[in-house]
Coordinates of C-alpha atoms and ligand atoms in Angstrom, one line a residue:
M173 CA 16.5 80.6 -96.8
N174 CA 18.7 83.6 -96.0
K175 CA 20.9 83.3 -93.0
M176 CA 20.2 86.1 -90.5
W177 CA 21.5 86.7 -86.9
W178 CA 18.0 86.8 -85.5
K179 CA 17.2 83.4 -86.8
E180 CA 20.3 82.0 -85.0
A181 CA 19.6 83.9 -81.8
V182 CA 18.2 82.7 -78.5
V183 CA 16.1 85.4 -76.8
Y184 CA 15.7 85.8 -73.1
Q185 CA 12.7 87.8 -72.0
I186 CA 13.2 90.0 -68.9
Y187 CA 10.0 91.1 -67.1
W188 CA 12.1 93.7 -65.3
R189 CA 9.8 94.5 -62.4
S190 CA 10.1 90.9 -61.3
F191 CA 13.7 90.3 -62.2
F192 CA 16.0 92.0 -59.7
D193 CA 15.4 94.9 -57.4
S194 CA 18.6 96.9 -56.9
D195 CA 17.3 99.6 -54.6
G196 CA 14.8 97.7 -52.2
D197 CA 11.6 99.4 -53.3
G198 CA 10.0 96.1 -54.1
Y199 CA 10.2 96.4 -57.9
G200 CA 12.8 95.1 -60.1
D201 CA 14.6 97.7 -62.1
L202 CA 17.0 98.4 -65.0
K203 CA 20.0 98.6 -62.6
G204 CA 19.0 95.2 -61.4
V205 CA 19.1 94.0 -65.1
I206 CA 22.7 95.4 -65.3
E207 CA 23.8 93.6 -62.2
K208 CA 22.5 90.3 -63.6
L209 CA 23.9 90.6 -67.2
D210 CA 26.7 88.2 -66.5
Y211 CA 24.3 85.5 -65.5
I212 CA 22.4 86.0 -68.8
K213 CA 25.6 86.0 -70.8
D214 CA 26.8 82.8 -69.1
L215 CA 23.6 81.1 -70.1
G216 CA 24.6 81.7 -73.7
I217 CA 21.9 84.2 -74.6
D218 CA 22.1 86.5 -77.7
V219 CA 19.2 88.9 -77.4
I220 CA 17.3 90.4 -74.4
W221 CA 13.7 91.4 -74.8
L222 CA 12.7 94.0 -72.1
N223 CA 9.1 94.4 -71.3
P224 CA 7.9 98.2 -71.3
F225 CA 9.6 100.7 -69.0
Y226 CA 8.2 103.8 -70.5
N227 CA 6.3 106.3 -68.2
S228 CA 3.1 104.8 -67.2
P229 CA 0.4 104.9 -64.4
D230 CA 1.0 101.1 -64.5
R231 CA -2.6 99.9 -64.6
D232 CA -1.5 97.2 -67.0
N233 CA 2.2 96.8 -65.8
G234 CA 3.7 99.3 -68.3
Y235 CA 1.4 98.5 -71.2
D236 CA -0.4 101.8 -70.6
I237 CA 2.1 104.4 -71.6
S238 CA 1.7 108.0 -70.7
D239 CA 5.0 109.3 -72.2
Y240 CA 6.9 107.4 -75.0
Y241 CA 10.1 109.3 -74.3
G242 CA 10.4 109.0 -70.5
I243 CA 11.3 106.1 -68.3
M244 CA 9.1 104.9 -65.4
E245 CA 10.7 106.0 -62.0
K246 CA 10.3 102.4 -60.7
A247 CA 12.5 101.2 -63.6
G248 CA 15.3 103.9 -63.5
D249 CA 16.1 106.8 -65.7
M250 CA 17.5 107.5 -69.0
A251 CA 21.1 107.5 -67.8
I252 CA 20.6 104.1 -66.3
F253 CA 18.9 102.9 -69.6
E254 CA 21.9 104.2 -71.7
E255 CA 24.3 102.4 -69.3
L256 CA 22.2 99.3 -69.7
I257 CA 22.4 99.3 -73.5
Q258 CA 26.2 99.9 -73.3
E259 CA 26.7 97.0 -70.8
I260 CA 24.6 94.8 -72.9
H261 CA 26.6 95.6 -76.1
N262 CA 29.9 95.3 -74.2
R263 CA 29.0 91.7 -73.6
G264 CA 28.2 91.1 -77.2
L265 CA 24.5 90.9 -76.5
K266 CA 21.7 92.7 -78.2
V267 CA 18.5 94.2 -76.8
I268 CA 15.0 94.6 -78.1
M269 CA 12.3 96.8 -76.6
D270 CA 8.6 96.5 -76.4
L271 CA 6.8 98.8 -78.7
V272 CA 3.2 99.5 -77.6
V273 CA 1.5 101.6 -80.2
N274 CA -1.9 100.1 -80.5
H275 CA -3.0 102.2 -77.4
T276 CA -1.7 104.6 -74.9
S277 CA -2.7 105.3 -71.3
D278 CA -5.7 107.5 -70.8
Q279 CA -3.3 109.7 -68.9
H280 CA -1.1 110.3 -72.0
P281 CA -1.3 114.0 -72.9
W282 CA -2.4 113.1 -76.4
F283 CA -5.6 111.4 -75.0
V284 CA -6.1 114.2 -72.3
E285 CA -6.1 116.7 -75.3
S286 CA -8.2 114.4 -77.5
R287 CA -10.9 114.0 -74.9
S288 CA -10.9 117.8 -74.1
S289 CA -13.2 118.7 -77.0
K290 CA -14.7 117.4 -80.2
D291 CA -12.8 120.1 -82.1
H292 CA -9.4 119.6 -80.8
P293 CA -6.9 118.9 -83.5
K294 CA -6.0 115.6 -81.6
R295 CA -9.6 114.4 -81.4
D296 CA -8.8 112.2 -84.3
W297 CA -5.8 110.6 -82.8
Y298 CA -8.1 108.3 -81.0
I299 CA -11.2 106.6 -82.1
W300 CA -14.4 108.4 -81.1
E301 CA -18.0 107.4 -82.1
D302 CA -21.5 108.6 -81.4
P303 CA -23.8 106.5 -79.4
K304 CA -26.2 104.2 -81.4
D305 CA -29.8 104.1 -80.2
G306 CA -28.6 105.7 -77.0
K307 CA -26.0 102.9 -76.4
A308 CA -22.5 101.9 -77.3
P309 CA -21.9 101.7 -81.1
N310 CA -21.7 97.9 -81.1
N311 CA -21.7 94.8 -78.9
W312 CA -17.9 94.1 -79.0
R313 CA -16.0 93.1 -76.0
S314 CA -12.5 94.1 -75.3
Y315 CA -9.7 91.9 -74.0
F316 CA -10.1 93.2 -70.4
A317 CA -13.6 94.6 -70.2
P318 CA -17.2 93.7 -71.1
S319 CA -17.3 96.5 -73.8
C320 CA -14.7 98.0 -76.0
W321 CA -16.4 101.3 -75.8
E322 CA -16.3 103.8 -72.9
W323 CA -18.6 106.7 -72.6
D324 CA -17.3 110.2 -72.2
E325 CA -19.9 112.3 -70.5
E326 CA -18.1 115.7 -71.3
T327 CA -18.1 115.3 -75.1
G328 CA -21.0 113.0 -75.5
Q329 CA -19.1 110.3 -77.5
Y330 CA -17.7 106.8 -76.8
Y331 CA -14.0 106.0 -77.2
Y332 CA -12.6 102.6 -78.3
H333 CA -10.3 100.5 -76.3
S334 CA -9.2 97.0 -77.2
F335 CA -7.9 96.4 -73.6
A336 CA -8.7 98.2 -70.4
V337 CA -10.8 101.3 -70.2
E338 CA -7.5 103.1 -69.2
Q339 CA -6.0 102.1 -72.5
P340 CA -7.6 104.0 -75.3
D341 CA -6.7 102.8 -78.9
L342 CA -4.8 105.1 -81.2
N343 CA -6.3 106.0 -84.6
W344 CA -3.8 104.7 -87.1
K345 CA -5.8 106.2 -90.0
N346 CA -4.4 109.6 -89.0
P347 CA -1.1 110.2 -90.8
V348 CA 0.1 112.9 -88.4
L349 CA -0.2 110.4 -85.5
R350 CA 1.6 107.7 -87.6
N351 CA 4.5 110.1 -88.1
E352 CA 4.7 110.8 -84.4
I353 CA 5.0 107.0 -83.8
Y354 CA 7.8 106.7 -86.4
K355 CA 9.6 109.6 -84.8
M356 CA 9.4 107.9 -81.4
M357 CA 10.7 104.6 -82.9
R358 CA 13.7 106.4 -84.5
F359 CA 14.5 108.0 -81.1
W360 CA 14.9 104.6 -79.4
L361 CA 16.7 103.0 -82.4
D362 CA 19.1 106.0 -82.5
K363 CA 19.9 105.2 -78.8
G364 CA 21.3 101.9 -80.1
I365 CA 18.7 99.3 -79.4
D366 CA 18.5 96.3 -81.7
G367 CA 14.9 96.0 -82.4
F368 CA 11.3 95.8 -81.2
R369 CA 8.8 93.3 -79.9
M370 CA 5.6 94.8 -81.1
D371 CA 2.7 94.5 -78.9
V372 CA -0.6 93.4 -80.5
I373 CA 0.7 94.9 -83.7
N374 CA -2.1 93.3 -85.9
L375 CA -4.7 95.2 -84.0
L376 CA -3.7 98.7 -85.3
A377 CA -6.3 98.7 -88.1
K378 CA -9.9 98.6 -87.1
K379 CA -13.0 97.4 -89.0
E380 CA -14.7 100.3 -90.9
D381 CA -18.3 99.6 -90.1
F382 CA -18.4 98.6 -86.4
L383 CA -21.3 96.2 -87.0
D384 CA -22.4 94.0 -84.1
A385 CA -20.6 90.6 -83.9
E386 CA -22.6 87.5 -84.0
N387 CA -20.6 86.1 -81.1
P388 CA -19.1 89.0 -79.2
Y389 CA -17.0 86.6 -77.0
N390 CA -14.8 85.7 -80.0
I391 CA -12.9 88.9 -80.1
S392 CA -11.0 88.1 -83.2
Y393 CA -12.8 91.1 -84.9
L394 CA -10.3 93.3 -83.0
A395 CA -7.4 92.1 -85.2
N396 CA -6.3 91.6 -88.8
N397 CA -8.4 94.3 -90.3
P398 CA -8.0 95.9 -93.7
G399 CA -5.2 98.4 -93.9
I400 CA -3.0 96.6 -91.4
H401 CA -0.4 95.6 -94.0
D402 CA -0.2 99.2 -95.4
Y403 CA 0.7 100.5 -92.0
L404 CA 3.4 97.9 -91.5
Q405 CA 4.9 98.4 -94.9
E406 CA 4.9 102.1 -94.3
M407 CA 6.5 101.6 -90.9
H408 CA 9.1 99.5 -92.6
R409 CA 9.8 102.1 -95.2
E410 CA 9.8 105.0 -92.9
V411 CA 11.8 103.5 -90.0
L412 CA 12.8 99.8 -90.0
Q413 CA 14.6 99.4 -93.3
H414 CA 17.1 102.1 -92.2
Y415 CA 18.4 100.0 -89.3
N416 CA 19.9 96.5 -88.9
V417 CA 17.4 95.3 -86.3
M418 CA 15.0 92.5 -85.5
T419 CA 11.3 92.8 -85.2
V420 CA 8.9 90.3 -83.7
G421 CA 5.3 91.0 -83.9
E422 CA 2.7 89.8 -81.3
I423 CA 0.0 88.6 -83.7
P424 CA -3.0 87.0 -82.1
F425 CA -5.8 85.4 -84.1
V426 CA -3.9 84.2 -87.2
S427 CA -3.6 81.1 -89.2
P428 CA -0.3 80.2 -90.9
D429 CA -1.6 81.7 -94.2
E430 CA -2.5 85.0 -92.5
G431 CA 0.7 84.9 -90.4
L432 CA 2.8 84.6 -93.5
L433 CA 1.5 88.0 -94.7
Y434 CA 3.2 89.7 -91.7
V435 CA 6.6 87.9 -92.1
D436 CA 7.0 87.0 -95.8
E437 CA 10.5 88.2 -96.5
S438 CA 9.5 89.6 -99.8
R439 CA 6.7 91.8 -98.2
N440 CA 9.0 94.0 -96.1
E441 CA 6.8 94.0 -92.9
L442 CA 8.1 92.1 -89.9
N443 CA 10.9 89.5 -89.4
T444 CA 9.1 87.1 -87.1
L445 CA 5.9 86.7 -85.1
F446 CA 4.4 85.2 -82.0
H447 CA 1.2 83.5 -83.0
F448 CA -1.2 82.2 -80.3
Q449 CA -2.6 79.0 -81.7
V450 CA -0.9 77.0 -78.9
A451 CA -1.9 79.4 -76.1
D452 CA -5.5 79.8 -77.4
D453 CA -6.3 76.3 -78.4
M454 CA -4.5 74.5 -75.6
P455 CA -5.4 75.5 -72.0
T456 CA -3.5 72.3 -71.1
W457 CA -1.2 70.0 -73.0
D458 CA -2.7 68.4 -76.2
M459 CA 0.0 66.5 -78.1
L460 CA -2.0 65.9 -81.3
R461 CA -3.0 69.5 -81.6
Y462 CA 0.5 70.8 -80.8
K463 CA 1.9 68.6 -83.6
E464 CA -0.7 69.8 -86.0
I465 CA 0.2 73.4 -85.1
Q466 CA 3.9 72.8 -85.6
S467 CA 3.4 71.1 -88.9
S468 CA 0.9 73.6 -90.4
W469 CA 3.2 76.6 -89.4
Y470 CA 6.3 74.9 -90.8
E471 CA 4.6 74.2 -94.0
G472 CA 2.9 77.6 -94.1
L473 CA 6.0 79.7 -93.6
K474 CA 8.5 77.4 -95.3
Q475 CA 11.3 79.2 -97.1
R476 CA 9.4 82.4 -97.0
G477 CA 9.0 83.6 -93.4
W478 CA 10.3 82.9 -89.9
N479 CA 8.5 81.7 -86.8
S480 CA 9.2 82.0 -83.0
Q481 CA 9.0 79.2 -80.5
F482 CA 7.7 79.9 -77.0
L483 CA 5.4 78.2 -74.5
N484 CA 5.1 81.0 -71.9
N485 CA 5.7 84.6 -71.3
H486 CA 4.5 87.3 -68.9
D487 CA 0.9 86.7 -70.1
H488 CA 0.9 82.9 -70.0
T489 CA 1.3 80.5 -67.1
R490 CA 4.7 79.0 -66.7
Q491 CA 5.2 76.2 -69.1
V492 CA 6.2 73.4 -66.7
T493 CA 3.0 74.0 -64.8
R494 CA 0.7 74.6 -67.7
Y495 CA 2.1 72.1 -70.2
G496 CA 4.3 69.8 -68.3
N497 CA 4.6 68.2 -64.9
D498 CA 5.6 70.6 -62.1
G499 CA 5.5 67.8 -59.4
K500 CA 7.3 64.5 -59.5
Y501 CA 8.9 65.0 -63.0
R502 CA 9.4 68.8 -62.8
V503 CA 13.1 68.6 -63.8
Q504 CA 12.7 66.1 -66.6
S505 CA 9.6 67.8 -67.8
A506 CA 11.2 71.3 -67.9
K507 CA 14.1 69.9 -69.9
L508 CA 11.8 68.2 -72.3
L509 CA 9.8 71.3 -73.0
A510 CA 13.0 73.2 -73.5
T511 CA 14.2 70.7 -76.0
M512 CA 11.1 71.2 -78.1
I513 CA 11.4 75.0 -78.1
H514 CA 15.1 74.8 -79.1
T515 CA 14.8 72.1 -81.7
L516 CA 11.6 73.0 -83.4
P517 CA 11.8 75.5 -86.4
G518 CA 11.9 79.2 -85.4
T519 CA 13.7 81.5 -83.0
P520 CA 13.5 80.2 -79.3
Y521 CA 12.3 82.4 -76.5
I522 CA 13.2 81.9 -72.8
F523 CA 11.0 83.7 -70.2
Q524 CA 13.1 84.6 -67.1
G525 CA 13.1 81.7 -64.6
E526 CA 12.1 79.2 -67.1
E527 CA 15.8 78.2 -67.2
I528 CA 15.6 76.9 -63.6
G529 CA 12.1 75.4 -64.0
M530 CA 10.1 78.0 -62.1
T531 CA 6.5 77.0 -61.6
G532 CA 3.2 78.8 -61.5
V533 CA 1.5 79.9 -58.2
R534 CA -1.6 79.4 -56.3
F535 CA -2.2 82.3 -53.9
D536 CA -5.1 82.1 -51.4
S537 CA -7.1 85.1 -52.3
I538 CA -7.9 87.5 -55.1
E539 CA -6.2 90.2 -53.0
D540 CA -2.9 88.5 -53.6
Y541 CA -3.2 89.0 -57.3
N542 CA -2.4 92.0 -59.3
D543 CA -3.2 91.1 -63.0
I544 CA -5.8 93.5 -64.4
A545 CA -7.2 90.9 -66.8
M546 CA -7.8 88.5 -64.0
K547 CA -9.2 91.1 -61.6
N548 CA -11.6 92.6 -64.1
K549 CA -12.9 89.2 -65.1
F550 CA -13.3 88.2 -61.4
H551 CA -15.5 91.4 -60.8
E552 CA -17.5 90.9 -64.0
E553 CA -18.4 87.3 -63.1
V554 CA -19.1 88.0 -59.5
S555 CA -21.3 91.0 -60.3
K556 CA -23.5 88.5 -62.3
G557 CA -24.2 86.8 -59.0
R558 CA -21.7 83.8 -59.3
D559 CA -20.0 82.4 -56.3
P560 CA -16.7 84.4 -55.6
Q561 CA -14.7 81.4 -54.6
E562 CA -15.8 79.3 -57.6
V563 CA -14.9 82.3 -60.0
F564 CA -11.6 82.7 -58.2
E565 CA -10.7 79.1 -58.6
S566 CA -11.7 79.1 -62.3
L567 CA -9.3 81.9 -63.0
L568 CA -6.2 80.4 -61.2
L569 CA -4.6 78.3 -64.0
L570 CA -4.4 81.1 -66.5
S571 CA -3.9 84.1 -64.4
R572 CA -1.1 86.1 -65.9
D573 CA 0.4 86.5 -62.4
N574 CA 1.5 82.8 -62.6
S575 CA 4.5 84.1 -64.6
R576 CA 5.0 87.4 -62.9
T577 CA 6.2 86.3 -59.4
P578 CA 9.7 87.5 -58.6
M579 CA 12.7 85.6 -60.1
Q580 CA 14.1 83.1 -57.5
W581 CA 17.8 83.9 -57.1
N582 CA 18.5 82.0 -53.8
D583 CA 16.8 80.8 -50.6
S584 CA 17.2 83.9 -48.6
P585 CA 14.0 85.9 -47.8
Q586 CA 12.1 87.1 -50.9
A587 CA 14.2 84.7 -52.8
G588 CA 17.0 87.2 -53.0
F589 CA 14.9 89.2 -55.4
S590 CA 14.5 92.3 -53.1
I591 CA 15.4 93.5 -49.6
G592 CA 12.1 95.2 -49.5
E593 CA 8.5 94.0 -49.8
P594 CA 8.0 92.7 -53.4
W595 CA 5.2 94.2 -55.4
I596 CA 3.8 90.7 -55.8
K597 CA 4.4 87.7 -53.5
V598 CA 7.3 85.4 -54.1
N599 CA 6.5 81.7 -55.1
P600 CA 6.8 79.8 -51.7
N601 CA 8.8 77.0 -53.5
Y602 CA 11.9 79.4 -53.8
N603 CA 13.7 77.4 -51.1
E604 CA 14.0 74.5 -53.4
I605 CA 13.9 76.2 -56.9
N606 CA 16.4 79.0 -57.2
V607 CA 19.4 80.1 -59.3
E608 CA 22.0 79.4 -56.6
A609 CA 20.8 75.8 -56.1
A610 CA 20.7 75.3 -59.9
L611 CA 24.2 76.5 -60.4
K612 CA 25.5 74.1 -57.8
N613 CA 23.8 71.1 -59.4
P614 CA 25.4 69.8 -62.6
D615 CA 22.2 68.0 -63.4
S616 CA 20.0 71.0 -63.0
V617 CA 17.4 72.4 -65.7
Y618 CA 19.8 75.4 -65.9
Y619 CA 22.8 73.4 -67.2
Y620 CA 20.6 71.6 -69.6
Y621 CA 19.5 75.0 -71.1
R622 CA 23.1 76.0 -71.4
K623 CA 23.9 72.9 -73.3
L624 CA 20.9 73.3 -75.7
I625 CA 21.8 76.9 -76.3
A626 CA 25.5 76.0 -77.0
L627 CA 24.4 73.3 -79.4
R628 CA 22.4 75.9 -81.4
K629 CA 25.6 77.9 -81.9
E630 CA 27.4 75.0 -83.2
N631 CA 24.8 73.3 -85.4
D632 CA 23.0 75.1 -88.2
V633 CA 20.7 72.0 -88.4
M634 CA 19.0 73.3 -85.3
V635 CA 18.3 76.7 -87.0
Y636 CA 18.0 76.0 -90.7
G637 CA 17.1 72.3 -90.8
D638 CA 13.9 71.0 -92.6
Y639 CA 11.4 69.7 -90.2
K640 CA 9.5 66.3 -90.5
D641 CA 7.1 64.8 -87.9
I642 CA 7.6 61.0 -87.9
L643 CA 4.7 60.1 -85.7
P644 CA 1.9 62.5 -86.2
D645 CA -0.7 60.3 -84.6
D646 CA 1.0 59.3 -81.3
D647 CA -0.6 60.8 -78.2
H648 CA 2.6 60.9 -76.1
L649 CA 5.6 60.3 -78.2
Y650 CA 6.8 63.2 -80.4
V651 CA 9.4 62.1 -82.8
Y652 CA 10.7 64.4 -85.5
T653 CA 13.8 65.1 -87.7
R654 CA 15.6 68.2 -88.7
S655 CA 17.8 67.9 -91.8
Y656 CA 20.2 70.4 -93.2
K657 CA 22.7 69.7 -95.9
N658 CA 24.0 66.1 -95.1
I659 CA 23.1 66.3 -91.4
T660 CA 20.1 64.8 -89.8
W661 CA 18.9 65.0 -86.3
L662 CA 16.3 62.8 -84.7
I663 CA 14.5 64.1 -81.7
V664 CA 12.6 61.6 -79.7
L665 CA 10.6 62.6 -76.7
N666 CA 8.0 61.1 -74.4
H667 CA 5.6 63.8 -73.1
C668 CA 3.8 61.7 -70.4
D669 CA 4.1 60.2 -66.9
E670 CA 4.3 56.6 -68.2
K671 CA 6.9 54.6 -70.1
Q672 CA 6.6 54.4 -73.9
T673 CA 8.3 52.4 -76.5
F674 CA 9.8 53.6 -79.8
T675 CA 11.5 51.2 -82.1
F676 CA 14.3 52.9 -84.0
E677 CA 13.6 51.1 -87.2
G678 CA 15.4 52.9 -90.1
Y679 CA 17.6 54.8 -87.8
T680 CA 20.3 52.2 -87.1
D681 CA 23.4 54.4 -87.0
R682 CA 22.7 57.0 -84.5
D683 CA 24.9 58.9 -82.0
L684 CA 23.3 60.4 -78.9
I685 CA 23.9 64.2 -78.6
L686 CA 21.8 65.1 -75.6
S687 CA 19.4 63.5 -73.2
N688 CA 17.6 64.4 -69.9
Y689 CA 18.2 61.1 -68.3
Q690 CA 21.5 59.7 -67.0
R691 CA 21.2 56.0 -67.9
D692 CA 22.8 53.2 -69.8
L693 CA 21.2 53.1 -73.2
E694 CA 22.9 49.9 -74.2
T695 CA 19.9 48.1 -72.6
N696 CA 16.4 49.1 -73.3
E697 CA 17.1 52.0 -75.5
E698 CA 13.6 51.5 -77.0
I699 CA 11.9 52.3 -73.7
L700 CA 11.4 55.9 -73.0
F701 CA 11.0 56.8 -69.4
P702 CA 8.4 59.4 -68.2
H703 CA 9.3 62.8 -69.8
E704 CA 12.4 61.4 -71.4
V705 CA 13.9 63.2 -74.4
R706 CA 16.9 62.3 -76.6
I707 CA 18.6 64.1 -79.5
Y708 CA 20.5 61.9 -82.0
Q709 CA 22.5 62.6 -85.0
I710 CA 21.7 60.0 -87.7
T711 CA 24.1 58.6 -90.2
K712 CA 22.7 57.4 -93.4
Ligands
TEU121 O1 -0.9 91.0 -74.8 C1 -2.0 90.9 -75.7 C2 -2.8 89.7 -75.3 O2 -3.4 89.7 -74.3 C3 -2.8 88.6 -76.3 O3 -1.7 88.6 -77.2 C4 -2.9 87.2 -75.7 O4 -1.7 86.8 -75.0 C5 -3.2 86.3 -76.8 O5 -4.3 86.7 -77.5 C6 -3.4 84.9 -76.4 O6 -4.7 84.7 -75.9 C7 -0.1 92.2 -74.8 C8 0.8 92.2 -73.7 O7 1.8 91.2 -73.8 C9 0.0 92.3 -72.4 O8 0.9 92.1 -71.3 C10 -0.8 93.5 -72.4 O9 -1.6 93.6 -71.3 C11 -1.6 93.7 -73.6 O10 -0.9 93.4 -74.9 C12 -2.0 95.1 -73.7 O11 -1.0 95.9 -74.1

């Protein structure tokens, strides 16, 4: 497998609006990112992924773009952005930007023109259909609304939106539109960015026939449609191949076989992907399913394409809450989850705050939440006559706001995030969980991340090693090896609240590299404490 910088990198995701507010308006901003770059550098990070900061009415927190060349006032301006790139590069870091080209905002001038009349030259830049039997063209749902069709009274047609009504989908069949997008990509690449995280990039192609779905609730019909690989190969030819950049596609609804088509090195599409088998199949932790997913993706991409490892991001509840233990064993559990992400095959992603073990939230009322996905779902269910409190409770665990509360820097008011009123409430546990406290405690989650990241720099086995699951059928213990050249690492972890036993038969000569418990292993090495994890190097 070819060695590449983006395979060896550790990526840190900055949800800038919740990262650090430099001017007191309650929103994090790009200047705030500049102020915290040394913190990110000290952690050992190589690449920063910034969520979208293009001009936007902000209905979906920047994923509804109204101008691809402008910067949202809340975030800053072009001069600050240029300074940010410079400061990132000065520290030897790289930066990738979110590319959101499946849809725009309904306020984007392209859409305003497109909806102005059926004959407008830009009509065809979006997807318009006549009604069928006086109703929407089919029964499809969108991610954020009961239908993916919205009626336009003026011109008597429906437009198509995979997400909110305010996010109409672009029509990638139109070559003029495609060229506009490529031009825009070059604009940002020429400013010096180092790549893109591509939002729902496998949704660009739509089904030809728009026939009714048997089960409209399984919205996989929105993705992976014929023509998608032609678009991505064209994008590669026209834009990406001319730059030394990394690309990571957000690719929902794919198996490893389908995923490989996007990242196979010989196909010239994308470098890596985020698949959502873990997020979609596992509302809560499921060890056996997780092992199956890891093995099938490892086998499926082996020697041909590259994976990513993550358990949370701005759309998915913080990992220690969703997949670990955020109570008694929060620290051990956060370290265990980190170990998996950094020692399983693929490029690891850290979502801001994960490195101090930040947890999900539980606000009292729907009014405290901002997430458009959650709010729309709440109103849809309540309008069917369901009990509001019951609906509210059912949406809490997976609300996207679980990950979007402000970064907890210290124990001063608003967790040191802002001197103003934050756009979303701070998690009340900031007194205990914050960066300042983590930096003072040598045993903190933060220092464990630092060690893991440093290890990756020194040990190719963590990046390029073959993967083997030793105990595929155990419900709690996850034991696997990574082997590269003549080096083998054994990773042993106990993902539960009880002690477990593992006999090290066949691994007699072993040296401990890292562990999340401070204890004497001379006695009882075979007992693994709750959420204990150990990394060994094996001598054969
Ligand atoms: O998210 C798309 C999205 O909702 C899915 O990828 C989902 O996470 C997956 O299918 C697992 O269930 C992206 C952005 O990350 C999100 O913030 C935006 O709201 C959305 O696209 C629309 O741009």
